[in-house]
mmCIF file of C-alpha atoms in Angstrom:
data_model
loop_
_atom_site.group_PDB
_atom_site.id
_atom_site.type_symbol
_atom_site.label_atom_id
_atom_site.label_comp_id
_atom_site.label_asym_id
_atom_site.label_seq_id
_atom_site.Cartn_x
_atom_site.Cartn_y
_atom_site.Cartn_z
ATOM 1 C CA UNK A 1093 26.283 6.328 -11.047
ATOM 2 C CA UNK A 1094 26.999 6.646 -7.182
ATOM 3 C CA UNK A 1095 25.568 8.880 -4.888
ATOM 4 C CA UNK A 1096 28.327 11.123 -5.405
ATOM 5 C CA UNK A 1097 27.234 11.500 -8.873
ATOM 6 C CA UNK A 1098 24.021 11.443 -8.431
ATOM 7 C CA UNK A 1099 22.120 14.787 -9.075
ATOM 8 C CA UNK A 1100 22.412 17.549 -6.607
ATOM 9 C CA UNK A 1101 18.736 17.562 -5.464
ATOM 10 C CA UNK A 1102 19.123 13.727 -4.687
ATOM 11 C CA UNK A 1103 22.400 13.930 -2.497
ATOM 12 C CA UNK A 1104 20.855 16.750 -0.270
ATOM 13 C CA UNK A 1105 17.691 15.336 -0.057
ATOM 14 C CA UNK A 1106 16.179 14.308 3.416
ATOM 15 C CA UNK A 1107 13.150 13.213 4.159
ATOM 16 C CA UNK A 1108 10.452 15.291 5.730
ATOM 17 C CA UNK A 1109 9.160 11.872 7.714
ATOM 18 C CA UNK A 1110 8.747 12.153 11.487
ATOM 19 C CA UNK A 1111 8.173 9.138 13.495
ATOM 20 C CA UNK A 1112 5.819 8.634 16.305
ATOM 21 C CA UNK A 1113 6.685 8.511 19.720
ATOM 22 C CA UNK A 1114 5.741 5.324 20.231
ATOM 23 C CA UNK A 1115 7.685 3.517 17.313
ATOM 24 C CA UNK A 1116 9.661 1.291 19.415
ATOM 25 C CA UNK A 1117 7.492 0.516 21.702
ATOM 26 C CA UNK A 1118 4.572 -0.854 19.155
ATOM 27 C CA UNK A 1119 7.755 -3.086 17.604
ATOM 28 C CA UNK A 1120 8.656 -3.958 20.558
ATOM 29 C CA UNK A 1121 4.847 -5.223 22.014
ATOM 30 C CA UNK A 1122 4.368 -6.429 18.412
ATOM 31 C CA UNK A 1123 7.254 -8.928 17.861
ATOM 32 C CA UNK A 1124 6.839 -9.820 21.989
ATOM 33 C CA UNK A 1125 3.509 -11.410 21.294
ATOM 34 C CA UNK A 1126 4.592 -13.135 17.618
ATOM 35 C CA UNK A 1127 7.537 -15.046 20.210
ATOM 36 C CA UNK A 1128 4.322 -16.190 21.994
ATOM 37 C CA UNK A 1129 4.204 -18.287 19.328
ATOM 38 C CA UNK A 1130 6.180 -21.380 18.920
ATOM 39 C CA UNK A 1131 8.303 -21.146 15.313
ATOM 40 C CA UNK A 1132 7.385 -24.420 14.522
ATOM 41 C CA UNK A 1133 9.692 -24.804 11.715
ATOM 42 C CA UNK A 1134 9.290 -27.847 9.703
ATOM 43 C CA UNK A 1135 11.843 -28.755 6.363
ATOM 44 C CA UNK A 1136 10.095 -31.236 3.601
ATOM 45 C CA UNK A 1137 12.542 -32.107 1.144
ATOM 46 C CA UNK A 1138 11.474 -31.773 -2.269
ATOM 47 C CA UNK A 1139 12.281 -33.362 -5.769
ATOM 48 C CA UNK A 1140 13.717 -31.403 -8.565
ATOM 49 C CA UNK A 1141 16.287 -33.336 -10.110
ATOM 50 C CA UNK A 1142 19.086 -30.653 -9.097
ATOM 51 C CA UNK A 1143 22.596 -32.125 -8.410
ATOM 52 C CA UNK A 1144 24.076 -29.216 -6.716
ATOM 53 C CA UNK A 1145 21.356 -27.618 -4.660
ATOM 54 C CA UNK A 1146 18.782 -28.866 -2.103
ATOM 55 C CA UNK A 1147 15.781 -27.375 -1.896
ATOM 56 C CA UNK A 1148 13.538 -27.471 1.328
ATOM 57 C CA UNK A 1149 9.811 -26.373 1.570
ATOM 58 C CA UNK A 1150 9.903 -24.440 4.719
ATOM 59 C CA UNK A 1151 7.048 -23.511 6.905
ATOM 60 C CA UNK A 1152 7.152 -21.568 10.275
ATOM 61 C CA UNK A 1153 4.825 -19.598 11.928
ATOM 62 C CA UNK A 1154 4.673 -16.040 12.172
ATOM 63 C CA UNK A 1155 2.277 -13.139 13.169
ATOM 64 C CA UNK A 1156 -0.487 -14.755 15.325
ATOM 65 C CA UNK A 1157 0.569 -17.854 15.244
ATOM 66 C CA UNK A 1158 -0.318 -18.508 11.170
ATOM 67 C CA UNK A 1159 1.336 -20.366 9.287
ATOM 68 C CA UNK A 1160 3.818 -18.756 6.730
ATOM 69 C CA UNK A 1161 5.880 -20.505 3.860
ATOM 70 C CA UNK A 1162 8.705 -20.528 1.715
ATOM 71 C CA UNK A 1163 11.577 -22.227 -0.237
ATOM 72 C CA UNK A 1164 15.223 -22.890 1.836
ATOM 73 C CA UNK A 1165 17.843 -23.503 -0.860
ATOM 74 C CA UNK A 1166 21.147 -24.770 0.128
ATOM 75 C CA UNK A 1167 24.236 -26.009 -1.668
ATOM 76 C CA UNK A 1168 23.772 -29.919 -1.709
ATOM 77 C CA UNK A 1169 27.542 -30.526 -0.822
ATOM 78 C CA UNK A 1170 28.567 -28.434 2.119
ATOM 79 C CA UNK A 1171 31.416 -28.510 5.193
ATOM 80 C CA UNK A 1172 29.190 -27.481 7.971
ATOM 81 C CA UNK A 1173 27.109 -24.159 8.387
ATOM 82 C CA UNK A 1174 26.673 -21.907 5.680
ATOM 83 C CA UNK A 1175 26.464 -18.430 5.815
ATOM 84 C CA UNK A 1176 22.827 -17.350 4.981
ATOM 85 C CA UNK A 1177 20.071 -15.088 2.754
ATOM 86 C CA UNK A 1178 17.034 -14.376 3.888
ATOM 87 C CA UNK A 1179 15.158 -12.902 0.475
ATOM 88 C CA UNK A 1180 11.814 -11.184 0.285
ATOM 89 C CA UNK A 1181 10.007 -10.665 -2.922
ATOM 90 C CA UNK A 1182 7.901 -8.142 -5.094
ATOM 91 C CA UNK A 1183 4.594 -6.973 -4.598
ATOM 92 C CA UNK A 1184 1.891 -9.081 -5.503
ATOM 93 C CA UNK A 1185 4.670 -11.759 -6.204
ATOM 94 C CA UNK A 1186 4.914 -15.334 -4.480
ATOM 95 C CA UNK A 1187 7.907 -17.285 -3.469
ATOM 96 C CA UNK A 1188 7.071 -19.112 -6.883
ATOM 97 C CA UNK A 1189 8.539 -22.537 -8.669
ATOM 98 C CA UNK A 1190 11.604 -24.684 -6.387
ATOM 99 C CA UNK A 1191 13.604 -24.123 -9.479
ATOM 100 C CA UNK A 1192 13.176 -20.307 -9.413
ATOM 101 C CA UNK A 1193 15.935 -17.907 -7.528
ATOM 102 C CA UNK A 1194 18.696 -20.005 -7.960
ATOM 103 C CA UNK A 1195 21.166 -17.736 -7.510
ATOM 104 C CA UNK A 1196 22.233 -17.816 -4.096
ATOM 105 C CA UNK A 1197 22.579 -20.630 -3.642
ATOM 106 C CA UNK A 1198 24.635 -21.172 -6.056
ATOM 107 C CA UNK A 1199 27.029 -18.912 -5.188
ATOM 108 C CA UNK A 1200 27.399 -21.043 -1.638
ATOM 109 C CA UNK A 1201 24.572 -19.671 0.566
ATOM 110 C CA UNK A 1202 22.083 -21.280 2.132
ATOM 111 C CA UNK A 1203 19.107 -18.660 1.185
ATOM 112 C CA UNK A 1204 15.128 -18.546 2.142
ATOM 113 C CA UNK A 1205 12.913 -17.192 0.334
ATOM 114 C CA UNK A 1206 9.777 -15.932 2.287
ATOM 115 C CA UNK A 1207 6.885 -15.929 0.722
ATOM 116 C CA UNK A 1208 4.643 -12.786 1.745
ATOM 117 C CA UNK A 1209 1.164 -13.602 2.985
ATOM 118 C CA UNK A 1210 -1.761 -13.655 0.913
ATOM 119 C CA UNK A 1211 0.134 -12.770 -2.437
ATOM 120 C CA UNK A 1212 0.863 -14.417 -5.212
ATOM 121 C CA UNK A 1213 -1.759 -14.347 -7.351
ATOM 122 C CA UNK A 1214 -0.145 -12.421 -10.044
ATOM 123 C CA UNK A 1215 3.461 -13.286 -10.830
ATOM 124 C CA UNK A 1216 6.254 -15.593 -10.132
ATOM 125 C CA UNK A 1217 4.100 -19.102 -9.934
ATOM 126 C CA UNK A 1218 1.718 -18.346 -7.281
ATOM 127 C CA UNK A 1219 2.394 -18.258 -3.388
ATOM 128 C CA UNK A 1220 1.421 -20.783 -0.612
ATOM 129 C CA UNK A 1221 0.493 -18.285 2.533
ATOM 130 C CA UNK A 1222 -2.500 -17.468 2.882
ATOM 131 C CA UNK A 1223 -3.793 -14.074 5.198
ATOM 132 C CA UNK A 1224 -5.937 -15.155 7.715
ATOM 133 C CA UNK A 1225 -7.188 -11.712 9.007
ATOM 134 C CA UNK A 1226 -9.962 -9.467 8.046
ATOM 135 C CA UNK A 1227 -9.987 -6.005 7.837
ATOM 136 C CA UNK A 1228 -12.249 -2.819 6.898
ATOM 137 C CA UNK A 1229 -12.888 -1.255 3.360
ATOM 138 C CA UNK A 1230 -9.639 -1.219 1.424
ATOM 139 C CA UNK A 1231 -8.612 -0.215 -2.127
ATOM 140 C CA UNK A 1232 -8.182 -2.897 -4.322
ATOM 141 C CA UNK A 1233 -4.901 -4.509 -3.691
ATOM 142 C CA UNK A 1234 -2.689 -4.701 -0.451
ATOM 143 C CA UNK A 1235 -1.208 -1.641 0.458
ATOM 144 C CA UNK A 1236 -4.378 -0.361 1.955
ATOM 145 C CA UNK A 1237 -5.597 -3.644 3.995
ATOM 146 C CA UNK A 1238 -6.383 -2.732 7.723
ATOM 147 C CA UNK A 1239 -5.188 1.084 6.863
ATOM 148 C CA UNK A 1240 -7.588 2.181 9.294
ATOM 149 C CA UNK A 1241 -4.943 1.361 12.651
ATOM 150 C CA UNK A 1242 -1.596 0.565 13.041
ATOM 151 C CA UNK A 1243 -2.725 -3.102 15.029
ATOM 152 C CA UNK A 1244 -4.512 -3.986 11.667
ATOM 153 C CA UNK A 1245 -2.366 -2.733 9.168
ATOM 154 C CA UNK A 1246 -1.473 -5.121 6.723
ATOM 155 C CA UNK A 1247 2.529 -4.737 7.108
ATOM 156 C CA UNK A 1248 2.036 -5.571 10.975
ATOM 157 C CA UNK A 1249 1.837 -9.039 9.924
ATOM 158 C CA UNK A 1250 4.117 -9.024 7.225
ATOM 159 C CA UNK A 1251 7.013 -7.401 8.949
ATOM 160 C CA UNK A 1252 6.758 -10.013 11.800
ATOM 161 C CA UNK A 1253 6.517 -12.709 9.310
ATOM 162 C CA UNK A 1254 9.821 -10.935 8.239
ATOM 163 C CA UNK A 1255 11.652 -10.875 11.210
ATOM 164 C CA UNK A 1256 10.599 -14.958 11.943
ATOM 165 C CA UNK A 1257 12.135 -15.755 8.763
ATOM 166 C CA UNK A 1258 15.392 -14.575 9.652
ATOM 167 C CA UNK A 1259 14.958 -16.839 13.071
ATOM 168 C CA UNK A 1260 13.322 -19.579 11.435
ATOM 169 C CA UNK A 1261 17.025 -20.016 9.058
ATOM 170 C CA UNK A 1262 19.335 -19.275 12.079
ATOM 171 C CA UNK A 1263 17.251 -21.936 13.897
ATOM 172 C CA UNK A 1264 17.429 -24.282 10.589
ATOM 173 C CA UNK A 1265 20.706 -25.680 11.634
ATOM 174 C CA UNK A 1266 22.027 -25.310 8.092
ATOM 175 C CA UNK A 1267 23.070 -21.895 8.384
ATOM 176 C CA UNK A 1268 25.752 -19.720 11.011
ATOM 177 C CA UNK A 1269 23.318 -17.730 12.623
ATOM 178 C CA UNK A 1270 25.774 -14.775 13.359
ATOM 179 C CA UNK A 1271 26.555 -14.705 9.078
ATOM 180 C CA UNK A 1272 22.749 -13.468 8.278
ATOM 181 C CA UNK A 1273 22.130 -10.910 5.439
ATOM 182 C CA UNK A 1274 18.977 -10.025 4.009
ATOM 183 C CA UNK A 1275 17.833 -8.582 0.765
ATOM 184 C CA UNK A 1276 15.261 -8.098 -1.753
ATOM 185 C CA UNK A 1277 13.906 -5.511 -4.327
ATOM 186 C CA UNK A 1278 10.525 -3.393 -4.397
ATOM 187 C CA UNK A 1279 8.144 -4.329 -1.769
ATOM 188 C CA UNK A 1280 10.701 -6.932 -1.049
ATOM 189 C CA UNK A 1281 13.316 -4.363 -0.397
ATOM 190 C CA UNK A 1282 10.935 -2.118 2.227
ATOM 191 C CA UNK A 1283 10.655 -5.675 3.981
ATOM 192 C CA UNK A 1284 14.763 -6.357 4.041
ATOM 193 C CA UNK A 1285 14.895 -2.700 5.222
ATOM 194 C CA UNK A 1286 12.571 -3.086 7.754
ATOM 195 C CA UNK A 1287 14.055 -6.356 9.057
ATOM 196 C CA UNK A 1288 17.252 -4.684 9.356
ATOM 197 C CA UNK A 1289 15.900 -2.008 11.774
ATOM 198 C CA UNK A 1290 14.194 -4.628 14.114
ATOM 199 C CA UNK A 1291 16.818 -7.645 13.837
ATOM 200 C CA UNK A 1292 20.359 -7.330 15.721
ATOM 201 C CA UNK A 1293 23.295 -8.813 14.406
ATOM 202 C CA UNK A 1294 22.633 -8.823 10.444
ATOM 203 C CA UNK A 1295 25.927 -8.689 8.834
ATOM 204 C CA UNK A 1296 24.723 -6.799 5.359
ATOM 205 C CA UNK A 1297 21.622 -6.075 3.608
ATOM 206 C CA UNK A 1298 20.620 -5.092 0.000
ATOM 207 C CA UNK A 1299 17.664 -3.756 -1.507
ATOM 208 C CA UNK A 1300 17.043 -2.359 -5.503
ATOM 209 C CA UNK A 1301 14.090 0.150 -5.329
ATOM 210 C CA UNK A 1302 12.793 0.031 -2.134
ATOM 211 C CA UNK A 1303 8.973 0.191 -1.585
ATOM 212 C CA UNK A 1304 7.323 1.565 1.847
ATOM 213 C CA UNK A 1305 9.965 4.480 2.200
ATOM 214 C CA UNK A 1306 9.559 8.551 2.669
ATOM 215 C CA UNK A 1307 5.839 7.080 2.459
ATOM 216 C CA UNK A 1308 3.644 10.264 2.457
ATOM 217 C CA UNK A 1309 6.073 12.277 0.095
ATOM 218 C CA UNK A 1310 6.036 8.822 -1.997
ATOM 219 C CA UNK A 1311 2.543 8.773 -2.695
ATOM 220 C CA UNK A 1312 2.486 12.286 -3.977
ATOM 221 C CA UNK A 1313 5.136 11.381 -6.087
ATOM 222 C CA UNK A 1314 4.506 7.986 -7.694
ATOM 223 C CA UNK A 1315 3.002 8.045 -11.290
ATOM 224 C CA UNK A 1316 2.828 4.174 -11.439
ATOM 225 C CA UNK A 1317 2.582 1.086 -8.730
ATOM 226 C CA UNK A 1318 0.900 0.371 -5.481
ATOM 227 C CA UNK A 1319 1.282 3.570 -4.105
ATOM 228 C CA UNK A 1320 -1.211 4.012 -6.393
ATOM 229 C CA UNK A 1321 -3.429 2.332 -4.019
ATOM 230 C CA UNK A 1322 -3.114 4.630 -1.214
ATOM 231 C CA UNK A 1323 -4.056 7.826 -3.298
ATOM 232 C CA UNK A 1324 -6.958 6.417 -4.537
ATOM 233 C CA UNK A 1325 -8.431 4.930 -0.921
ATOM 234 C CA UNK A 1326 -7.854 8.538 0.105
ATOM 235 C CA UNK A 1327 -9.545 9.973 -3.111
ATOM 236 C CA UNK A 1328 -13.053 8.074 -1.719
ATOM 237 C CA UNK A 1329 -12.137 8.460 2.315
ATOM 238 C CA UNK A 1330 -11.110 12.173 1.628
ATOM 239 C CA UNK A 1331 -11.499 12.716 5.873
ATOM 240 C CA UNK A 1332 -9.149 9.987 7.062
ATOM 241 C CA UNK A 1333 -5.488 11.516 5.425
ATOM 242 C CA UNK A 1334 -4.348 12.378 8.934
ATOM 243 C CA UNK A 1335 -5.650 8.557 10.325
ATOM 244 C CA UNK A 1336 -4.340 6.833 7.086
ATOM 245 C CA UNK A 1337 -0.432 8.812 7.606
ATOM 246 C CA UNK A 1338 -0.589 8.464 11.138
ATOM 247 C CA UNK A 1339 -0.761 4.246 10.365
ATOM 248 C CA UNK A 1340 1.568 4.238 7.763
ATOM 249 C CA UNK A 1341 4.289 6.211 9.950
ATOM 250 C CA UNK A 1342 4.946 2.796 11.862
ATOM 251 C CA UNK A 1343 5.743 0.858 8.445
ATOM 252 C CA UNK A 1344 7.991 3.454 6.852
ATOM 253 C CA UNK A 1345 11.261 2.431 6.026
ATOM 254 C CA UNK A 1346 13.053 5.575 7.013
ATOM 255 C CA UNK A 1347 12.678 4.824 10.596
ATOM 256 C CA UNK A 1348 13.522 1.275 10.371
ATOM 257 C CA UNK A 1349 16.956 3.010 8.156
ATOM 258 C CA UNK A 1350 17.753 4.997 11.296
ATOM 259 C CA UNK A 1351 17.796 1.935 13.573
ATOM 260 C CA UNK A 1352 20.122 -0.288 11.056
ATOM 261 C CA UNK A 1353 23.693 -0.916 11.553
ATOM 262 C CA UNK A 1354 24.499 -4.189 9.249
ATOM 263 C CA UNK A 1355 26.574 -2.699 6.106
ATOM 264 C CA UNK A 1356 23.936 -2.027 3.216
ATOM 265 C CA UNK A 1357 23.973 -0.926 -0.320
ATOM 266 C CA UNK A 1358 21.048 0.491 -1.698
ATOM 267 C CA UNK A 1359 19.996 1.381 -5.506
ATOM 268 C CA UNK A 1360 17.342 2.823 -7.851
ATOM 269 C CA UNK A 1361 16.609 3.737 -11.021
ATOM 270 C CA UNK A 1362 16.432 7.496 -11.841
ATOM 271 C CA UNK A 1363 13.590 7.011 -14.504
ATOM 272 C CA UNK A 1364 12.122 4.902 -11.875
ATOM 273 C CA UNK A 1365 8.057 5.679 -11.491
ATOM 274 C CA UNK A 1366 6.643 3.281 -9.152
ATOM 275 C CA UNK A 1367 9.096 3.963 -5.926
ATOM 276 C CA UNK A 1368 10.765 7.206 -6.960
ATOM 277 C CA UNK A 1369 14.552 7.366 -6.456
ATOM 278 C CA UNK A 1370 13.844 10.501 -3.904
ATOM 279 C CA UNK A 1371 12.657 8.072 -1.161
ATOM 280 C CA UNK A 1372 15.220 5.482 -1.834
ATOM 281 C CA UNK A 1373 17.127 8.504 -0.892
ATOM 282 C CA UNK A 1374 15.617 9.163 1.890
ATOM 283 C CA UNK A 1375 16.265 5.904 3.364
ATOM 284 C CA UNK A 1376 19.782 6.044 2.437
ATOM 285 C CA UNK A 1377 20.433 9.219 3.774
ATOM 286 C CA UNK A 1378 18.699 8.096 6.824
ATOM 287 C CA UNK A 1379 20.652 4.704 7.449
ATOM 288 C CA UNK A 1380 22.820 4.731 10.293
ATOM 289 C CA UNK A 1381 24.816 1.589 9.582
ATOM 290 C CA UNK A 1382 28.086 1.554 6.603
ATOM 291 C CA UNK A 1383 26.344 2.454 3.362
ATOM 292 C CA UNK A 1384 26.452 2.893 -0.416
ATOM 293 C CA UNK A 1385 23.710 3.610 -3.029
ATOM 294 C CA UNK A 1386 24.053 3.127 -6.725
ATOM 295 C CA UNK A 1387 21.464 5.889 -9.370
ATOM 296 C CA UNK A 1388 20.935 3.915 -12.581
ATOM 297 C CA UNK A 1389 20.967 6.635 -14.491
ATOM 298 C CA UNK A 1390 18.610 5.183 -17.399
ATOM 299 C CA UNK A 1391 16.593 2.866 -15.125
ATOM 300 C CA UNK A 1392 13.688 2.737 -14.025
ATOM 301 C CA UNK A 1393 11.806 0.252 -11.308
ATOM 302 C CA UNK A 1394 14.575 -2.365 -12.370
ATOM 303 C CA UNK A 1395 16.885 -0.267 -10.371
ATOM 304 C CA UNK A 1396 19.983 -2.218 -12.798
ATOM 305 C CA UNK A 1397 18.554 -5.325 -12.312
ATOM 306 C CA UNK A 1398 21.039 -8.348 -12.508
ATOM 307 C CA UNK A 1399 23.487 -6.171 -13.201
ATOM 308 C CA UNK A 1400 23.265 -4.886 -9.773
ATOM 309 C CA UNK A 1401 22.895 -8.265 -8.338
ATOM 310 C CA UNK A 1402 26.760 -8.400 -8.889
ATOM 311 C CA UNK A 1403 27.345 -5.826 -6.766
ATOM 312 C CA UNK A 1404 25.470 -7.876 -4.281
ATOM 313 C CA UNK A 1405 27.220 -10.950 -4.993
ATOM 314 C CA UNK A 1406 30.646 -9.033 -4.354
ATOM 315 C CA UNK A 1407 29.622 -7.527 -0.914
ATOM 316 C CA UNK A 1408 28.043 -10.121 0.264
ATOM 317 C CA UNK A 1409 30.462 -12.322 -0.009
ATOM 318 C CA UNK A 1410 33.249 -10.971 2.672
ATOM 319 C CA UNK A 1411 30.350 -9.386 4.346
ATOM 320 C CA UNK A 1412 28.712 -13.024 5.267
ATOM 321 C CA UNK A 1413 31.777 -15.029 4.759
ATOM 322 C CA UNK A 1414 34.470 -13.885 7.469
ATOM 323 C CA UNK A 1415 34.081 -15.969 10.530
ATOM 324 C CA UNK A 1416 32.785 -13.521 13.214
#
C-alpha cells in the first residue's frame, strides 16, 4: 500500500506540531560545542572468521566529548571508497554481536552501526556506550531522562552522537564521503530522521516506523511502547505538560522532516501501536526533500519488516552508487 492508497484520513493528515523559534539556533549552538571536541576515531579490527566482510570496532567521541561506540562493516575486497550506511537502532537495543546486521555490507556498503548511549540492556547482545550524564526524576526508561530542559534532554546527546557518526565514517577513509545515506527503524528511524535535518549532503535516507515524530499528538495516541513513558511521567508531574512539550518540541522529527532534502522513503504499519502510522505521516507529509511512504496494511510496529528492507536495498543502491 502507498500513500496514494493509503486511507483518506492518513493522506490529508498534517501535523498540528509547531516549532520553537529558536530551533535552529539550539542545533546550531549544540552541534558547535560537540566540534569542540576532537572525533577521535579509532578502528580495532576484530576476529570473526568472515571471508567477505571486515568488521571494525569503532569508537569516536560525541556529545561532550564521551566516548560513543559501534561496529563499521565493510566488504573485505574492495576498489577504493565505498559508498556508505550510517544505521541507528531500536529503543532499548545495542549495536549487539560483530556478526549481527550483516546486510549491508553485503550488498557492497561500507555501513556503521551506532550504538545509542546507555542502551542495550534489553535486546540485540548488549551495547558498549555508556551515558555519562545525570539528570532529574524520570520515568522508568529513556524517553523521559533530563525531560525537565531542552540542554538536558536525553536526545540532546543522542542526536549529536548521531550526527558524529555520520562524520566519524566520512572521516574513516573507507567510505566516499559525498555517497552517505542513513537509516534505521523505531527509535532508530527518529534518529536517521533527525540526522537528515541537521547533516548536508546525505544522498537518501530510510526509516520503518519512526519514533520521536508528531510527538505530543503521539503520546495521546500510542497504546503500546515508550511513549508510554512520557504519559505516565506526566500522570505523577501533572503541572509540568507545558515544560515537558515545550522540551520535546526541539527533538521532534517533524521539524527535522522540514529541513531534509536527501531522497527518503518512509513506512509503517497500519495496525502499528507503539508509533502510530498518523505521525509517520506527519513526518512524511512534512519532508521537504523527494519522498515516498509505504502503509503495510496488516502491520504493525514491523512496518513490513525485511520485506521492506528490499525496497531499501533497491533505492539505495543508485541513490549512493552514482558518482556525484
Amino acid at each position: 500500500m502507498t500513500a496514494a492508497e493509503a486511507p483518506a484520513d492518513l493522506r490529508e493528515y498534517r501535523s498540528a506540531y509547531q516549532e520553537p523559534a529558536d530551533f535552529d539556533a539550539f542545533w546550531r549552538e549544540t552541534l558547535d560545542a560537540a566540534d569542540a571536541h576532537p572525533l577521535d576515531l579509532v578502528l580495532t579490527p576484530v576476529a570473526t572468521g568472515l571471508r567477505t566482510i571486515e568488521v571494525f570496532d569503532a569508537a569516536f567521541r560525541g556529545f561532550g566529548g564521551h566516548l560513543v561506540k559501534g561496529w563499521l562493516r565493510v566488504p573485505r575486497h574492495r576498489d577504493g571508497p565505498l559508498p556508505a550506511v550510517v544505521q541507528f537502532h531500536g529503543y532499548a537495543s545495542g549495536r549487539g554481536h560483530p556478526l549481527d546486521d550483516l546486510l549491508w555490507p553485503s550488498a557492497g556498503y561500507a555501513h556503521l552501526l551506532m550504538d545509542t548511549r546507555g542502551q542495550g540492556g534489553a535486546y540485540a547482545g548488549g551495547g558498549g556506550t555508556p551515558d555519562p550524564v545525570g539528570a532529574g526524576p524520570a520515568y522508568p526508561g529513556f524517553m523521559t531522562r533530563g525531560i525537565a530542559g531542552k540542554e538536558t534532554y536525553y536526545y540532546r546527546r543522542v542526536y549529536t552522537d548521531a550526527v558524529r557518526a555520520v562524520r566519524a565514517v566520512r572521516d574513516a577513509g573507507l567510505a566516499d564521503p559525498a555517497r552517505v545515506g542513513v537509516t534505521g527503524a523505531s527509535q532508530g528511524g527518529g534518529i536517521a530522521l533527525a540526522v537528515a535535518g541537521l547533516v548536508p549532503g546525505l544522498r537518501a535516507l530510510h526509516v520503518q516506523a519512526p519514533l520521536m515524530c508528531d510527538i505530543r499528538h503521539a503520546v495521546r495516541t500510542s497504546n503500546d511502547g515508550p511513549y508510554q513513558e512520557i504519559s505516565g511521567y506526566l500522570a505523577a508531574h501533572r503541572t509540568s505538560v507545558a515544560d515537558v512539550f515545550t522540551t520535546l518540541a526541539y527533538f521532534d522529527g517533524i521539524a527535522f522532516a522540514r529541513r531534509a532534502t536527501a531522497p527518503a522513503w518512509f513506512s509503517t504499519g497500519l495496525l502499528d501501536q507503539v508509533c502510530p502510522p498518523s505521525t509517520a505521516f506527519g513526518a512524511f507529509h512534512a519532508y521537504t526533500g523527494p519522498k515516498e511512504i509505504r502503509a503495510w496494511e496488516f502491520n504493525g510496529h514491523d512496518a513490513g519488516g525485511s520485506l521492506d528492507l528490499e525496497t531499501a536495498l533497491a533505492a539505495f543502491h543508485p541513490a549512493l552508487t552514482a558518482v556525484p
